[in-house]
C-alpha positions as semicolon CSV with decimal commas, in nm:
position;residue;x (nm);y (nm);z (nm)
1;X;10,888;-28,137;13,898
2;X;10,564;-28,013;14,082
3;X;10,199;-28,004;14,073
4;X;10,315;-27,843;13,690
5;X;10,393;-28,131;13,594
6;X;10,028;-28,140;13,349
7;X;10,044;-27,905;13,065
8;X;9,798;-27,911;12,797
9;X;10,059;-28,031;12,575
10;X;10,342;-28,207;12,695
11;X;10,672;-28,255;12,507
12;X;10,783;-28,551;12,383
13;X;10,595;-28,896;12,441
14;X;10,332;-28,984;12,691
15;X;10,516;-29,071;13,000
16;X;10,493;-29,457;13,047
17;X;10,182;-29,547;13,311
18;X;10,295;-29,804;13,571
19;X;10,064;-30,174;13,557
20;X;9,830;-30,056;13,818
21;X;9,659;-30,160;14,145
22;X;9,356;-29,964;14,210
23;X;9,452;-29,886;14,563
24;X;9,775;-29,667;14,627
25;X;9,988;-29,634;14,920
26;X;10,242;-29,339;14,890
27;X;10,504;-29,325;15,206
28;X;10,624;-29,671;15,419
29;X;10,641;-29,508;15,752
30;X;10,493;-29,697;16,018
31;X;10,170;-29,538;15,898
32;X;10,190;-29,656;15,519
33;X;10,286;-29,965;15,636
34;X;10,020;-30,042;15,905
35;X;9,779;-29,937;15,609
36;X;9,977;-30,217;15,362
37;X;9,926;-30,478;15,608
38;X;9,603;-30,396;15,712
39;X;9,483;-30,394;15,318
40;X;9,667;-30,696;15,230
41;X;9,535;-30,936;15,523
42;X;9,182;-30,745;15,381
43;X;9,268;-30,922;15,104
44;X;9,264;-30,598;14,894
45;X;9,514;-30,532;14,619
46;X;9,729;-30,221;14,635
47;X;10,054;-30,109;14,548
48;X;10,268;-29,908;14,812
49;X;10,524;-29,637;14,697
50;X;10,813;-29,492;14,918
51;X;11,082;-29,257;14,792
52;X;11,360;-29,403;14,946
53;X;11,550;-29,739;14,916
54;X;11,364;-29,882;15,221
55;X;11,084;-29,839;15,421
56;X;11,059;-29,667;15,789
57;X;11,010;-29,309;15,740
58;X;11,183;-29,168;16,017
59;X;11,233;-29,512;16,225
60;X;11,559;-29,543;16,061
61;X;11,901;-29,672;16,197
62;X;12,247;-29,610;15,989
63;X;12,602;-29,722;16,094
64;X;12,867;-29,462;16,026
65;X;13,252;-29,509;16,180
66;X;13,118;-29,770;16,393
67;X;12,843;-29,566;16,557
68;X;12,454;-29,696;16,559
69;X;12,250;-29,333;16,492
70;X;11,894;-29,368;16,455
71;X;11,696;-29,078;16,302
72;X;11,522;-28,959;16,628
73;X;11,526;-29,072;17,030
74;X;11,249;-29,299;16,839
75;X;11,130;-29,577;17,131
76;X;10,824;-29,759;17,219
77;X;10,714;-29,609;17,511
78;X;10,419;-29,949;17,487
79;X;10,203;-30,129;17,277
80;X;9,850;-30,092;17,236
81;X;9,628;-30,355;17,341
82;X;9,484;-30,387;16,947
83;X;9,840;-30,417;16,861
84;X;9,955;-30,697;17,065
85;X;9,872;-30,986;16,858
86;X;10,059;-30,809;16,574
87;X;10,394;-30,704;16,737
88;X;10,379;-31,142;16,830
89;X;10,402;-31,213;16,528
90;X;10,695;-30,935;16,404
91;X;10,950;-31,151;16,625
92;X;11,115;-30,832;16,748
93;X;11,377;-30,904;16,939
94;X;11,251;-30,621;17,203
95;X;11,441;-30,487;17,465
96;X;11,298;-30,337;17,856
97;X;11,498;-30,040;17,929
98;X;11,563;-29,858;18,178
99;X;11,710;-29,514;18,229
100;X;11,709;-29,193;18,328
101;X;11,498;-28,882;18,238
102;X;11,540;-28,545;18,348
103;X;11,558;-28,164;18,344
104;X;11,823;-27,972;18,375
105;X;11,835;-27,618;18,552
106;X;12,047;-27,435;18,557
107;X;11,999;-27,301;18,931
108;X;12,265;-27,414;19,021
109;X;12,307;-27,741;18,764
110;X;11,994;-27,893;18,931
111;X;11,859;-28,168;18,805
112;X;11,428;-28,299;18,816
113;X;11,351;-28,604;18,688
114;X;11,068;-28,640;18,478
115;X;10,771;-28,543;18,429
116;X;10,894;-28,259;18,635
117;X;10,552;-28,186;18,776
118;X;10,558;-28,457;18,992
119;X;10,927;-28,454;19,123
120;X;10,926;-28,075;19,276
121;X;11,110;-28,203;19,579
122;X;11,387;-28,157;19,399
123;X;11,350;-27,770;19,418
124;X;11,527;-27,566;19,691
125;X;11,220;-27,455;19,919
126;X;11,194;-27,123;19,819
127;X;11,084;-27,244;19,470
128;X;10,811;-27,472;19,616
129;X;10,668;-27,254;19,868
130;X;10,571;-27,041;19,556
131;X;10,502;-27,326;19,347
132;X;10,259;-27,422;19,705
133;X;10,102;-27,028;19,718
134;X;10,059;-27,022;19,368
135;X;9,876;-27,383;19,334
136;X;9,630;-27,284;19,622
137;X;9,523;-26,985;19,524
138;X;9,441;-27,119;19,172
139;X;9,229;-27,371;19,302
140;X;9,074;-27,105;19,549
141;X;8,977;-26,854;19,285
142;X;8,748;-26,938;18,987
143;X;8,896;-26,786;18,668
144;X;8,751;-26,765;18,325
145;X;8,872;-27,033;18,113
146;X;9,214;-27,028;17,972
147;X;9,235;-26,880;17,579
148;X;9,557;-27,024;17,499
149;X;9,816;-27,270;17,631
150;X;10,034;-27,028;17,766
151;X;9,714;-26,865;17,999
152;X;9,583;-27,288;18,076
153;X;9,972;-27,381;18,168
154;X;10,015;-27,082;18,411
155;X;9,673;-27,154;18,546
156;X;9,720;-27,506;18,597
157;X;10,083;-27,559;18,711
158;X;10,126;-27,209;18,884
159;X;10,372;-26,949;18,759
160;X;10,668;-27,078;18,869
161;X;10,613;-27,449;18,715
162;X;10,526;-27,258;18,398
163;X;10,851;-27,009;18,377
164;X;11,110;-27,288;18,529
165;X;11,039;-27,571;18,254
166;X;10,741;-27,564;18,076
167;X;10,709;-27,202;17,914
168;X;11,044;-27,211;17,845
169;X;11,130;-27,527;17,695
170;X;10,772;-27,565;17,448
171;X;10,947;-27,212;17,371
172;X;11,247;-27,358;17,233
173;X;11,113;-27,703;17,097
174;X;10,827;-27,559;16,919
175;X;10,965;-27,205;16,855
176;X;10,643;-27,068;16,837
177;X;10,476;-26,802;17,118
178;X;10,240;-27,000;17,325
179;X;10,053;-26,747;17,370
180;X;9,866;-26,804;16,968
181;X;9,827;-27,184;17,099
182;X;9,494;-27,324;17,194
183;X;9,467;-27,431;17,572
184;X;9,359;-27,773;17,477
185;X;9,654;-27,864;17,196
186;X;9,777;-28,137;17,436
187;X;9,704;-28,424;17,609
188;X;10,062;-28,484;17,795
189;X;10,026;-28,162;18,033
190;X;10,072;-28,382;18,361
191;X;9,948;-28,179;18,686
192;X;10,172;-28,103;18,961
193;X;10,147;-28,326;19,277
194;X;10,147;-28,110;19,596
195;X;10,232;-28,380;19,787
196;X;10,557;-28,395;19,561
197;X;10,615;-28,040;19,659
198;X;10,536;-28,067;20,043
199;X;10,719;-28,389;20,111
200;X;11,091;-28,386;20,269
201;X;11,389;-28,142;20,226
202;X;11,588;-28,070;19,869
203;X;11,753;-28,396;19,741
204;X;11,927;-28,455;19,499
205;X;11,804;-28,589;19,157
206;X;11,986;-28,927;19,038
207;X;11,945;-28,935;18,672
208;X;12,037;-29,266;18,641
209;X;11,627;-29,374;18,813
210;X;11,437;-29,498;18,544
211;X;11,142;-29,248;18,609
212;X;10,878;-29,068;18,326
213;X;11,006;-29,147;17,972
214;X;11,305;-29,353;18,098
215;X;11,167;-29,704;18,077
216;X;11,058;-29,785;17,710
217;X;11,076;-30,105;17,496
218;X;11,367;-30,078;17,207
219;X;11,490;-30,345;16,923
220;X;11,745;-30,496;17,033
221;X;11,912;-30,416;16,639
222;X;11,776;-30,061;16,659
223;X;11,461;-29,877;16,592
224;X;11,493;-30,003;16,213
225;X;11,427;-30,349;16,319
226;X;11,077;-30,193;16,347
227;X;10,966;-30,129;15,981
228;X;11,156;-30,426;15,841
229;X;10,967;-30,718;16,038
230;X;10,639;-30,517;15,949
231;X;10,761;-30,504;15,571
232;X;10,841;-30,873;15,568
233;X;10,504;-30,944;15,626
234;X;10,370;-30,800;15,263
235;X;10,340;-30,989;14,985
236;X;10,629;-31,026;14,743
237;X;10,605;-30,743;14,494
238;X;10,354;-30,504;14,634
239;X;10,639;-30,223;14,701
240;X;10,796;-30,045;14,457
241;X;11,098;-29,807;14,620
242;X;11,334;-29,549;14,484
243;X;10,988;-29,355;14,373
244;X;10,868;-28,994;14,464
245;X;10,578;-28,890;14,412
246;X;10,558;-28,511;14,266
247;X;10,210;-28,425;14,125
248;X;9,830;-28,508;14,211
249;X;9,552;-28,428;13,970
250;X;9,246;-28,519;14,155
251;X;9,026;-28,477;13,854
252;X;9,208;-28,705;13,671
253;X;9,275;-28,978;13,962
254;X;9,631;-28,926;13,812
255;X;9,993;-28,936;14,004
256;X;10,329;-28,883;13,829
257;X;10,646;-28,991;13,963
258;X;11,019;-28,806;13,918
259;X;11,107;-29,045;13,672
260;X;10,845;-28,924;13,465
261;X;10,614;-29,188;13,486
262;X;10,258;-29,199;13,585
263;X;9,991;-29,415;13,707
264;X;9,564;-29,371;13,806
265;X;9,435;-29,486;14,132
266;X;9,122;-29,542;14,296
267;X;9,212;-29,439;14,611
268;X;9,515;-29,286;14,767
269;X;9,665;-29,335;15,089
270;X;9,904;-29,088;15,204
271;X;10,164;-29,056;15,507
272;X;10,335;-28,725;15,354
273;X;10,332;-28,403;15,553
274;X;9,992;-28,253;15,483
275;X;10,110;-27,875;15,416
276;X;10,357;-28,114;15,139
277;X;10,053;-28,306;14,960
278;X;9,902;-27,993;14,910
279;X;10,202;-27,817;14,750
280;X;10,123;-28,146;14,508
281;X;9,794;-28,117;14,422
282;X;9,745;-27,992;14,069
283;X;9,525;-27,654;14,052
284;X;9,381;-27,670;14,456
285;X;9,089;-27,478;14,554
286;X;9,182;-27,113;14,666
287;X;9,019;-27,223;15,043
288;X;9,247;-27,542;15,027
289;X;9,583;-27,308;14,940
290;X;9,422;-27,121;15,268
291;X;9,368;-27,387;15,495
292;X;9,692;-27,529;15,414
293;X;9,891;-27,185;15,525
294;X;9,731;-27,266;15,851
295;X;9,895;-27,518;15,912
296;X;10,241;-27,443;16,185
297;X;10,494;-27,683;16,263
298;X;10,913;-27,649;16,398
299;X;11,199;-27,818;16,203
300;X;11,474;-27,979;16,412
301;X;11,788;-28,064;16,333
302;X;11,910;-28,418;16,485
303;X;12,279;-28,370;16,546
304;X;12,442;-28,717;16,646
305;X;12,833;-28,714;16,775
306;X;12,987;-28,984;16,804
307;X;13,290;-28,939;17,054
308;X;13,591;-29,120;17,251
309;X;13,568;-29,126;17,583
310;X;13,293;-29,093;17,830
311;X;13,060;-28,770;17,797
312;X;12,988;-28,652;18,119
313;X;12,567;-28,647;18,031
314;X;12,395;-28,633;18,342
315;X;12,133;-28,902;18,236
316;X;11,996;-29,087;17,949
317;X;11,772;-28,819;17,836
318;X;11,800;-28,485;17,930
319;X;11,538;-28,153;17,846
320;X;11,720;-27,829;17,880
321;X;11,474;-27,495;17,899
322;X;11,781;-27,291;18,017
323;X;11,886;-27,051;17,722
324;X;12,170;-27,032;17,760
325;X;12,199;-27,352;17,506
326;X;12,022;-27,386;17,195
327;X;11,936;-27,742;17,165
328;X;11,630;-27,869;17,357
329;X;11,699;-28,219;17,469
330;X;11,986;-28,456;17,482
331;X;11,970;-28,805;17,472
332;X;12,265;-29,058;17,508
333;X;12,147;-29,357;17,321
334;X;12,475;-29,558;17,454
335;X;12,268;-29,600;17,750
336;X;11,997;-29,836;17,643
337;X;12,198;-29,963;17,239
338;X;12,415;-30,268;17,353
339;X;12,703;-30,221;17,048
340;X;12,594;-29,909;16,967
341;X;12,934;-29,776;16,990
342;X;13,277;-29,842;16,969
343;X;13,449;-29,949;17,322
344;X;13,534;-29,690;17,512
345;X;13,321;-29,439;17,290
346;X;12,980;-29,269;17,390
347;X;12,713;-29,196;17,113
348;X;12,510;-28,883;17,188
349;X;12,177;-28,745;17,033
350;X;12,097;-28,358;17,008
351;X;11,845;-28,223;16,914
352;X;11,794;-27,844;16,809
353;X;11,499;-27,676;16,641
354;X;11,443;-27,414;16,403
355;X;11,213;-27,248;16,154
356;X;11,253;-27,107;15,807
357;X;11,106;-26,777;15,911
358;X;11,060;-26,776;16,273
359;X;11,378;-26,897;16,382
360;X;11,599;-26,993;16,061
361;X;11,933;-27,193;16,165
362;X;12,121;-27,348;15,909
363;X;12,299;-27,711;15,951
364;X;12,647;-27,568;16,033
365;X;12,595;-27,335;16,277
366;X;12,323;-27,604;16,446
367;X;12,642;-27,792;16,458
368;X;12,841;-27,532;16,605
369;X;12,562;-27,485;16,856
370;X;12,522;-27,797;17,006
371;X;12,892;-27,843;17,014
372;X;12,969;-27,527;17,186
373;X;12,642;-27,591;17,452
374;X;12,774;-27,911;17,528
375;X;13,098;-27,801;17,607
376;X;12,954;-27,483;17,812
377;X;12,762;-27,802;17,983
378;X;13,056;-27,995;18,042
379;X;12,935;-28,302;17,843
380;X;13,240;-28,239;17,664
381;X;13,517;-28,181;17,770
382;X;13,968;-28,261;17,730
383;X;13,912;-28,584;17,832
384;X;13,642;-28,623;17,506
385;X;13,709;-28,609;17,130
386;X;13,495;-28,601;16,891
387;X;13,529;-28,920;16,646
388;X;13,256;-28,866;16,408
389;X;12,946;-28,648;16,384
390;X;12,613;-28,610;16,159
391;X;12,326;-28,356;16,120
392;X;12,032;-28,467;16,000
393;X;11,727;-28,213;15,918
394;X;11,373;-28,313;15,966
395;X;11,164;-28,040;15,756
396;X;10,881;-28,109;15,952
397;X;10,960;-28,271;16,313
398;X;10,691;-28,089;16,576
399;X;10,356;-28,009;16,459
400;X;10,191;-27,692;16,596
401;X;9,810;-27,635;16,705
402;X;9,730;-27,255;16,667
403;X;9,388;-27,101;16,739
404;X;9,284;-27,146;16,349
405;X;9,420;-27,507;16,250
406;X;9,177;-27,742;16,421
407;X;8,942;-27,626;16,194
408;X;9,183;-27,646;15,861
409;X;9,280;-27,960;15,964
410;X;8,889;-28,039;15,971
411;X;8,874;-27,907;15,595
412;X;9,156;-28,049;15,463
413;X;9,100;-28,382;15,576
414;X;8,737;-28,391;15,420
415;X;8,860;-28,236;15,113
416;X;9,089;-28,476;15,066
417;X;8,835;-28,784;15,171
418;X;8,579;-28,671;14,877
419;X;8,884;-28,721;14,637
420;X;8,907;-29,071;14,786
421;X;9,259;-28,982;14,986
422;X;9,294;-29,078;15,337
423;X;9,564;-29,040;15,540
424;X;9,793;-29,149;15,770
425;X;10,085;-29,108;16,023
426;X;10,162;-28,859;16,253
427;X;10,247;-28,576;15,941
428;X;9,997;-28,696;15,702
429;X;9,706;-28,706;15,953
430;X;9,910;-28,391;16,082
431;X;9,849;-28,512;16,450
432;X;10,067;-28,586;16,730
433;X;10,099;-28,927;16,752
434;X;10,359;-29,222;16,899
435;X;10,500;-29,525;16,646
436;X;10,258;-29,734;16,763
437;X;9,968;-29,498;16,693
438;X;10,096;-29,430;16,378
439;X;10,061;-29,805;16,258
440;X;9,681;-29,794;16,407
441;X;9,614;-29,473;16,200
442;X;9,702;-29,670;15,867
443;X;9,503;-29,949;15,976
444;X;9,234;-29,686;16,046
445;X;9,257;-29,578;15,637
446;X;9,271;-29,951;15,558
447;X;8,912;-29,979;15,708
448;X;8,794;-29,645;15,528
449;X;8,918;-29,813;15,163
450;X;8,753;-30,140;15,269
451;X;8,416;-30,000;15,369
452;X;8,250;-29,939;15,047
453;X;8,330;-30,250;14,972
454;X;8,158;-30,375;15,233
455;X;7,845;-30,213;15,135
């Protein structure tokens, strides 16, 4: 059932309408749910909506043959200021970790810890007297400014920086040519440190040094733990589950469920992949079918292996830009989940992306690839077997700024306002965005419902 779901005449009897709250949440990821809370200590009535049996959207844990997997390498790398009186009051029983993060090259097996732009003294010294020539002669010579990423990385990190790590592995996580990607699409580009590069011979890198994304806060009972102590404090009743939403009819303030039923709403909040709500909106303006087509983003497929013995992973979590692999990151969540594993048994995370049309890969043969690459690695090897294993897909994992999406995002988010839906979450808002930031961006669509009331 789709956006077809109207017809003039429908079969049958009127699908049954739901009792109704005026204000509708649709999707209980962190986002839906920071917007539930933030509505409910409003004292605002809504209902909330989430297809599966529980909420958490992605920041989901499952047990299977003993193993802990969670959905994603999902961790809280901190918490917001504004959300510090909240996460005292979810009694998470939060854990400081510490481990380590790192790139792999494979030149010869060398291993930077991260963020790689500030550890180049783990290069051999031909490598950083270009890295040294290249960064002085950039900041010598005035260019014209960058017109894409792949231009503003080489100008800012130096050719060598850019075709070691970073060209290569935004390559293969995003699977998209940086070369169609604005300069400015993000934030986390951190700038080389010549002192970093000048500073004593080649050592070593020891993995196991908390350093970059290696020290993060993580629930004790996995990332799960997350979305349940924010659910527990709704109100009785105000969630209904097991419900998917499959058809919007703006004019009629109308949504219809896969069971057939129906309700109205006054306003819609949504935390479901933008390019997805549109494919559900009954009859959308030609320019909103446009806009929507403009909008890029990389699947990834998680594949977690649970195995006996110790995997020989160099660290805790590990980027690999060499190609000779497919996947684009490891992480070994056995180093930071007390019982998240059998004794004697490592749990490992791999991650591997793909695209329908610009780089299809189906689940098998992602399997096949990250098994073979981590035996090419040495991860696994005779002394390993593999006790149990999972692939999970994630339609839409990495979201992707080109030179035309800023401004469809613009559109479709003001589109969608003047229907009275706002939205939320890192896919809905169809921004990059960290768990915590998703909560604040429901809270941030809880204060857009309660303004008008305000007035």
């Amino acid at each position: 059932m789709t956006a077809s779901t109207w017809t003039s005449n429908p079969p049958g009897p009127p699908p049954p309408a739901r009792p109704s709250a005026p204000h509708k949440i649709v999707g209980l990821g962190l986002g839906g749910l920071g917007c539930a809370l933030a509505l409910h200590e409003k004292g605002i009535p809504f209902e909330a909506i989430e297809k599966e049996a529980r909420p958490g959207g992605l920041a989901r844990s499952e047990r299977i043959d003993g193993f802990r997997f969670d959905h994603g390498p999902h961790v809280l790398l901190g918490i917001p200021d504004e959300l510090a009186p909240l996460f005292d009051r979810l009694d998470l029983d939060l854990m400081s970790c510490s481990c380590g993060s790192a790139i792999a090259l494979e030149e010869p097996r060398l291993m930077v810890p991260a963020p790689f732009q500030r550890h180049l003294s783990h290069l051999p010294w031909r490598r950083r007297w270009s890295i040294v020539s290249e960064l002085v002669r950039a900041r010598l010579s005035r260019r014209p400014p960058s017109k894409s990423y792949r231009d503003f990385a080489i100008a800012s990190n130096g050719r060598t920086i850019f075709e070691l790590f970073l060209g290569r592995y935004e390559s293969k996580r995003l699977r998209f040519d940086l070369a169609d990607m604005p300069p400015d699409w993000t934030r986390r580009l951190v700038p080389p440190r010549l002192l970093s590069v000048l500073q004593g011979p080649p050592r070593p890198a020891a993995p196991s040094t908390p350093c970059g994304d290696g020290s993060f806060l993580y629930p004790r009972s996995g990332i799960e733990q997350l979305p349940r102590a924010l659910g527990r404090l709704l109100p009785p009743g105000c969630c209904r589950y097991n419900l998917e939403l499959v058809a919007i009819d703006l004019r009629a303030r109308r949504i219809a469920f896969r069971d057939g039923s129906h309700d109205h709403f006054d306003s819609l909040t949504l935390s479901l992949p933008l390019p997805a709500i549109v494919q559900l909106i009954k009859d959308p303006p030609a320019e909103v079918r446009d806009a929507a087509a403009e909008l890029s983003y990389a699947s990834i497929y998680v594949v977690s292996l649970g195995v006996r013995g110790r995997a020989a992973c160099p660290g805790c979590i590990i980027r690999y830009p060499d190609p000779r692999v497919d996947f684009y990151r490891i992480t070994s969540p056995t180093a930071y989940i007390p019982g998240g594993a059998p004794d004697g048994c490592t749990s490992l995370m791999v991650e591997l992306s793909h695209h329908h049309s610009r780089y299809p890969v189906g689940p098998d043969e992602a399997l096949h690839r990250c098994l073979s690459g981590l035996e090419r690695l040495g991860v696994l090897g005779p002394e390993t077997s593999l006790v149990t294993h999972h692939t999970r897909p994630i339609p839409y994992a990495h979201i992707v700024s080109t030179h035309r999406s800023p401004a469809a995002i613009r559109f479709l988010r003001s589109f969608l306002a003047g229907h009275s839906i706002h939205l939320c979450g890192k896919y809905g808002y169809w921004e990059d965005m960290l768990m915590p930031q998703a909560i604040l961006s429901g809270m941030r669509a809880a204060e857009a419902i309660a303004r008008p009331r305000a007035r």
